[in-house]
Coordinates of C-alpha atoms in Angstrom, one line a residue:
X1 CA -25.8 -13.9 21.1
X2 CA -24.7 -17.6 21.6
X3 CA -28.1 -19.1 23.5
X4 CA -30.6 -16.9 21.0
X5 CA -29.3 -18.9 18.0
X6 CA -29.4 -22.2 20.0
X7 CA -33.5 -20.7 20.9
X8 CA -33.5 -20.3 17.2
X9 CA -32.0 -23.9 16.0
X10 CA -33.8 -25.3 18.8
X11 CA -37.3 -23.8 17.4
X12 CA -36.8 -24.3 13.7
X13 CA -35.5 -27.8 13.9
X14 CA -38.3 -29.2 16.4
X15 CA -41.3 -27.6 14.3
X16 CA -39.6 -29.3 10.9
X17 CA -39.1 -33.0 13.3
X18 CA -42.9 -32.8 14.6
X19 CA -44.6 -31.9 11.0
X20 CA -42.5 -34.7 9.5
X21 CA -43.2 -36.7 12.2
X22 CA -47.3 -36.2 11.8
X23 CA -47.3 -36.1 8.2
X24 CA -45.7 -39.3 8.6
X25 CA -47.8 -40.8 11.2
X26 CA -51.5 -39.2 9.3
X27 CA -49.6 -41.3 5.9
X28 CA -49.0 -44.7 7.5
X29 CA -52.9 -44.9 8.7
X30 CA -53.7 -43.9 4.8
X31 CA -54.1 -46.4 2.1
X32 CA -51.8 -44.8 -0.5
X33 CA -49.4 -47.2 -1.7
X34 CA -46.3 -44.6 -2.5
X35 CA -46.3 -40.8 -1.6
X36 CA -43.4 -39.2 -2.9
X37 CA -43.8 -36.3 0.0
X38 CA -42.9 -39.1 2.1
X39 CA -39.5 -39.3 1.4
X40 CA -39.2 -35.6 1.9
X41 CA -41.6 -35.8 5.1
X42 CA -38.2 -38.6 5.9
X43 CA -35.6 -35.7 4.6
X44 CA -37.0 -32.9 7.1
X45 CA -36.6 -35.1 9.9
X46 CA -33.5 -36.6 9.8
X47 CA -32.0 -32.4 9.3
X48 CA -34.5 -30.7 11.5
X49 CA -33.1 -33.5 14.5
X50 CA -29.3 -32.6 13.0
X51 CA -30.5 -28.8 13.6
X52 CA -31.9 -29.7 17.2
X53 CA -28.5 -30.8 17.9
X54 CA -27.1 -28.0 16.8
X55 CA -29.2 -25.7 18.9
X56 CA -28.1 -27.7 21.9
X57 CA -24.7 -27.4 20.7
X58 CA -25.0 -23.9 21.0
X59 CA -26.7 -24.1 24.5
X60 CA -24.1 -26.1 26.0
X61 CA -20.8 -24.6 23.9
X62 CA -19.4 -27.6 23.0
X63 CA -19.3 -28.0 19.2
X64 CA -19.2 -24.6 17.0
X65 CA -18.9 -26.2 13.8
X66 CA -22.3 -28.1 14.8
X67 CA -24.0 -25.0 15.1
X68 CA -22.7 -23.5 11.7
X69 CA -23.9 -26.5 10.1
X70 CA -26.8 -26.5 11.3
X71 CA -27.7 -22.8 10.8
X72 CA -26.0 -22.9 7.5
X73 CA -28.5 -25.5 6.8
X74 CA -31.7 -23.6 7.4
X75 CA -30.4 -21.0 4.9
X76 CA -29.6 -23.7 2.6
X77 CA -33.2 -24.9 2.7
X78 CA -34.0 -21.8 2.2
X79 CA -32.4 -21.4 -1.1
X80 CA -33.4 -24.8 -2.6
X81 CA -36.8 -24.0 -2.0
X82 CA -36.7 -20.9 -3.9
X83 CA -35.0 -22.4 -6.6
X84 CA -37.5 -25.0 -6.9
X85 CA -40.4 -22.7 -6.5
X86 CA -39.2 -20.3 -9.1
X87 CA -38.0 -23.7 -11.5
X88 CA -41.1 -26.0 -11.1
X89 CA -44.2 -22.9 -11.8
X90 CA -42.3 -21.9 -14.4
X91 CA -44.6 -23.7 -17.0
X92 CA -48.4 -23.6 -17.0
X93 CA -50.2 -26.2 -15.3
X94 CA -53.2 -25.5 -17.6
X95 CA -52.7 -25.3 -21.9
X96 CA -53.3 -21.7 -22.6
X97 CA -52.8 -20.6 -19.3
X98 CA -50.1 -17.9 -19.1
X99 CA -46.7 -18.5 -16.8
X100 CA -46.4 -17.5 -13.5
X101 CA -44.5 -14.5 -13.9
X102 CA -41.2 -13.9 -12.1
X103 CA -42.5 -11.9 -9.1
X104 CA -45.2 -14.0 -8.4
X105 CA -42.8 -16.9 -8.3
X106 CA -40.5 -14.6 -6.0
X107 CA -43.3 -14.0 -3.7
X108 CA -44.7 -17.8 -3.6
X109 CA -40.8 -18.1 -2.0
X110 CA -41.4 -16.3 0.7
X111 CA -42.4 -17.9 3.4
X112 CA -39.6 -20.0 3.1
X113 CA -37.6 -17.4 3.7
X114 CA -40.1 -15.9 6.5
X115 CA -40.1 -18.9 8.6
X116 CA -36.6 -20.4 7.6
X117 CA -34.0 -18.3 5.4
X118 CA -33.7 -15.3 7.9
X119 CA -34.1 -16.8 11.2
X120 CA -31.7 -19.0 10.4
X121 CA -29.1 -16.3 8.2
X122 CA -29.5 -14.8 11.8
X123 CA -28.1 -17.8 14.2
X124 CA -25.4 -18.0 11.7
X125 CA -24.5 -14.1 12.3
X126 CA -24.8 -14.6 16.0
X127 CA -22.8 -17.9 16.0
X128 CA -20.0 -16.2 14.0
X129 CA -20.1 -13.3 16.4
X130 CA -19.8 -15.8 19.2
X131 CA -17.5 -18.5 18.0
X132 CA -15.2 -18.0 20.6
X133 CA -17.1 -18.1 23.5
X134 CA -16.8 -22.5 22.1
X135 CA -14.9 -25.0 23.2
X136 CA -11.9 -26.3 21.2

């Protein structure tokens, strides 16, 4: 279970790092002066690197807290993305348009749970069940 959690963390962390690097690469080549998503991409790059470190730590059985922090970061990211979607889509974008219903807003946040939340929760459960295997 510890190795499965490490593979989950490595896969998701590497995906975040690669996506952030690609976004920053193409963003630096464009002549736009400021893009707020570039700052978010730097944050995802740093968190993704921490999650990769947690996956490596889980596979090597070194530091249990690093691995637990990485899995918890994935779950916290899914929660934060859900709250962001709930708050940002509350107001209508076009004047006179009906605001989005709660069911639509929750459904639009489901990719965050499918990609980060549920695998992060599984990795967290796997690590808590096998934390005695780690070196102290």
